[in-house]
C-alpha cells in the first residue's frame, strides 16, 4: 500500500504564522498616498481596518503567534491533509511525485477562511461589532460569513448584482451562516445610490461593491472593512498552509523541487509558497511557480508599477505588477483570478526572480481539471484548474528531460458550486480569450503619470 | 488545546468489512419469491447483480476481506476523520461528549461511495462493462458515477425527471465523472416508453426510474444494475465507517454510550451502527438509535411485514418494516429518507429491540442543522439534520438526568448542494407533514394478503 495522505494531529498545527517581510532580499517599496505621492501613514487606514491588523500589515517580526482562539477555530478543518496524487501520476507516467494540500476541506470549501477567521478574531478583540466586505463569485463572502458567525460578529456582504442573481447557492451559504448579503449596487450607500440613479439596471462590478463595503464601514464607528487577498496580513495568515506542508513533507522525508499555486490577488499562492520562498532565499534549490490566467496576465505581461488596488481608486497606491486598475478581465469562470493587480509581496518576489510566473488559457485548465476529477476524484475549483494544468505541464517536462521531480501544489478549493463551468467545457461552449498587446497598453493608460517604484 | 479530530493513518484503514449475519441473535427471515411465496434462490438475481456480489449478499462469514483495489480507491478520502463537536457541546452545556464521523469529505460529499466503489469493483472483476442505476435527488447517482469512473466502467443513471430539471448541479457532477445521466421516464426502455405514451409530461418517480434501470441491465448481458441501500451487501460495505470509528474511539480511550444515525433505506445508519450492534449482542451496555422522518415513519409506525422493495413490485418480497410499497412520502427535503421500507438487517434488529427508532419532523431537523452550521461550521445534508436533532435531544435529556454520556453519530454528508432547502427553512416556508393513522392504514392496504414474517 502506497501512502496517499499525510495528516497532522491537532496538536501538530503550527502556532505561528510566517512573515516574509524581514527576510526579503531587498526592501519592498512602500504604499503611497495617491494625493501626496508620499508613503502612507498606517494610521490613515484606521477607519477601514482595526489597528491590530494594521500593525500586522507592517510588522517586521519574522514569526507571529497565532492566538489560541484562532487555533481553536482553525481546528474545525485544519491541519488539512497533504495528499499524493498517485492516480494522476500513473496516468502521466512521468518521473514525478505530485503532492497537494487539500484546502477544499474547509466549511466554505476553499483556503479563504485561513484569513477570514483571524480577521474576524482581531476585529472582535478590537471591539468591532460588524464587518463589511464585497464578493464577486461568492467564495470570499462565504468565508467571511462563516468566520463572523464563529466569533459572533455581524457580517454584511455586498455581492455583485449579476452574481447575486446567477449564483444563488453562494448567497444561501452566507445566509445560512447568518450574514446579510445584498446585491450591489444597493440603495444602502451613497456610492450605490449614485450608480443606481444613472443605471437603475446596473449588473454591478467588484469595484462598485468594494466602494459600497468601504463606505459602509467608514461611516460606522463599530464597523470595519475586510479584504480577502492582496494585503500583507492576508498573505501572512495564509502561510499556515505552507508551514503545515513543510511538516508533512518532512514526515515523508521529502522536499519539493517545485512549489506551485494559482494566483489571482496572490493569497492562495502565497499561503503555500512563502515558507518555501524563505528556504530559497536561504539557499535551497527550488522552483516556485505562480499560475495565472492568460486572459488576465498580470505577472506575465503587466509592468511592475504603482497602481490602485481597486477600480474605484480608493486604496493607497500599491507597488505591484498590474494591468491597470481600469482593466476589465474577460469573463472566465475562474472568478477568483480576475484581478488587475497582484499582492505587493508576490510582485516583489517576481521582480526579484524568486518566483516564476506562468499563464494558462481557460480551456487547457478545464481539460486538466476534468482529467483530475476523473483520476483523483475530487472536482477542483476553476481557479485550482490553473495550477493543475501547470502541474501536468511540469510532469511532462520532467518526462522529456528524464529528471525526477517532487512537485507540491496548493489545491485551493473544490468546484462543486462551479459545475456550470464544467458543463460549458464538456459541451464545447468554453472559449479562450486572446489579449492583444494593444489591449494591454490600453489598460495601462490609466496609470500613466503615476509614480514609478524603481 | 482540546483535541477536535482523530485521524487514522492510511495504513490503519480496516482491511475487512463486518458481516453481522452470523451474529444475529435470531435467524433472519429469507426474501420470498412473490409468485411462489417460497424463499428465493440467489441464482434468480443473476441477471440483475453479478454473482460475486450475490455471494456477499448471502455470505455467513463474519469478516470479509476488502480487496486491495478497493482499499486503494477508499484511500482517496478514507479513513474519514472522527470529530468532536466541541463548539456544539459548549452551547448545549450538557454533560455529554459528542463525536461524529465526517463522511462529507468524500468526492461526492456523502457516505454513498463506501458501497459504490466496491460494487463497481466487483462488477468489473466479474467482467461487467456497464452499470445502471436510478437516482432521486442525485446523491447515489453521483457516487456510482464517481466509482465507475475510478474503475473504467460505463455508468448510466436514470434520474427522476423532476429532479433532473430542478437539480442540475447533481447531474453536472455525474457528467463530470463521465456518466450518462438521463431523465426518467425515458424513451430508452420499454418501461419508460409505456409511461410516456400515457403521460408525456410525467415528472417521473423513483419507482419508474428503478424499473428503467433494471430493464436496461437485464436486457444487456454486459450490464448489471446497482442499488445504493437496503441490501445486505450494501450495508456490509458501509461497515467500514463503524470499524474506523471503533479504532478512533479506542485511540481516545472512550466508548460511546449512544450510537446514532439517520435512516432512509438503512445503509448510512448501518455503516456506523453494525460494529457496535455486535458489541451490544456480546453484552455491551449501549443504546443504538435510528432516526427517521416523522413524515415517513417506517420504523416507528409501520408493521414488520413482507413487502416489495420497490413501488413497481419487481424485487423479491423482503422482510422489513414498511409503510407499503404504494406509500408516497411527503416531499420533505431529505430525499434520501423518503423510502417506504427499511433494510431487512436493520428491521430485524429493531424487531429484536436491539436498535431503537425515533422520528423527527422536518422543521425541527432544520433548526438543528442551522444550529450545527452556526457552531460547528460545516453545513449538513437535510438527511443528516435528522440525526443532529436527535443528538441535541439526547444531550438535553442527559442534562435533565444529570448523566454523563458519550454520543457518537454518523455525519452522513454535506448540504451545500441542498442550500435551497435551507433557504426555505430560513424564510419560514418549510412545513411539517402530520400523518394520520388512516393514511398509514391506507398505505398498508397494498400488502394485505402478503405472507407474514412471524
mmCIF file of C-alpha atoms in Angstrom, chain B residues 18 36 70 107 116 196 223 278 284 327 335 359 363 391 407 414-415 435 440:
data_model
loop_
_atom_site.group_PDB
_atom_site.id
_atom_site.type_symbol
_atom_site.label_atom_id
_atom_site.label_comp_id
_atom_site.label_asym_id
_atom_site.label_seq_id
_atom_site.Cartn_x
_atom_site.Cartn_y
_atom_site.Cartn_z
ATOM 1 C CA UNK B 18 -18.010 -6.760 9.169
ATOM 2 C CA UNK B 36 -44.455 -18.858 -5.176
ATOM 3 C CA UNK B 70 -10.980 -1.219 -3.266
ATOM 4 C CA UNK B 107 -15.578 13.427 -3.540
ATOM 5 C CA UNK B 116 -20.356 2.392 -4.863
ATOM 6 C CA UNK B 196 -44.601 8.380 -21.702
ATOM 7 C CA UNK B 223 -24.526 -4.692 -17.902
ATOM 8 C CA UNK B 278 -22.050 -6.647 17.526
ATOM 9 C CA UNK B 284 -22.043 -4.087 25.920
ATOM 10 C CA UNK B 327 -46.810 4.794 0.104
ATOM 11 C CA UNK B 335 -34.863 12.972 -0.263
ATOM 12 C CA UNK B 359 -38.862 10.051 14.328
ATOM 13 C CA UNK B 363 -38.653 21.894 10.784
ATOM 14 C CA UNK B 391 -28.232 14.191 19.197
ATOM 15 C CA UNK B 407 -22.597 10.217 21.950
ATOM 16 C CA UNK B 414 -22.719 17.895 3.495
ATOM 17 C CA UNK B 415 -25.621 20.027 2.409
ATOM 18 C CA UNK B 435 -49.525 11.687 9.010
ATOM 19 C CA UNK B 440 -50.826 4.854 7.339
#
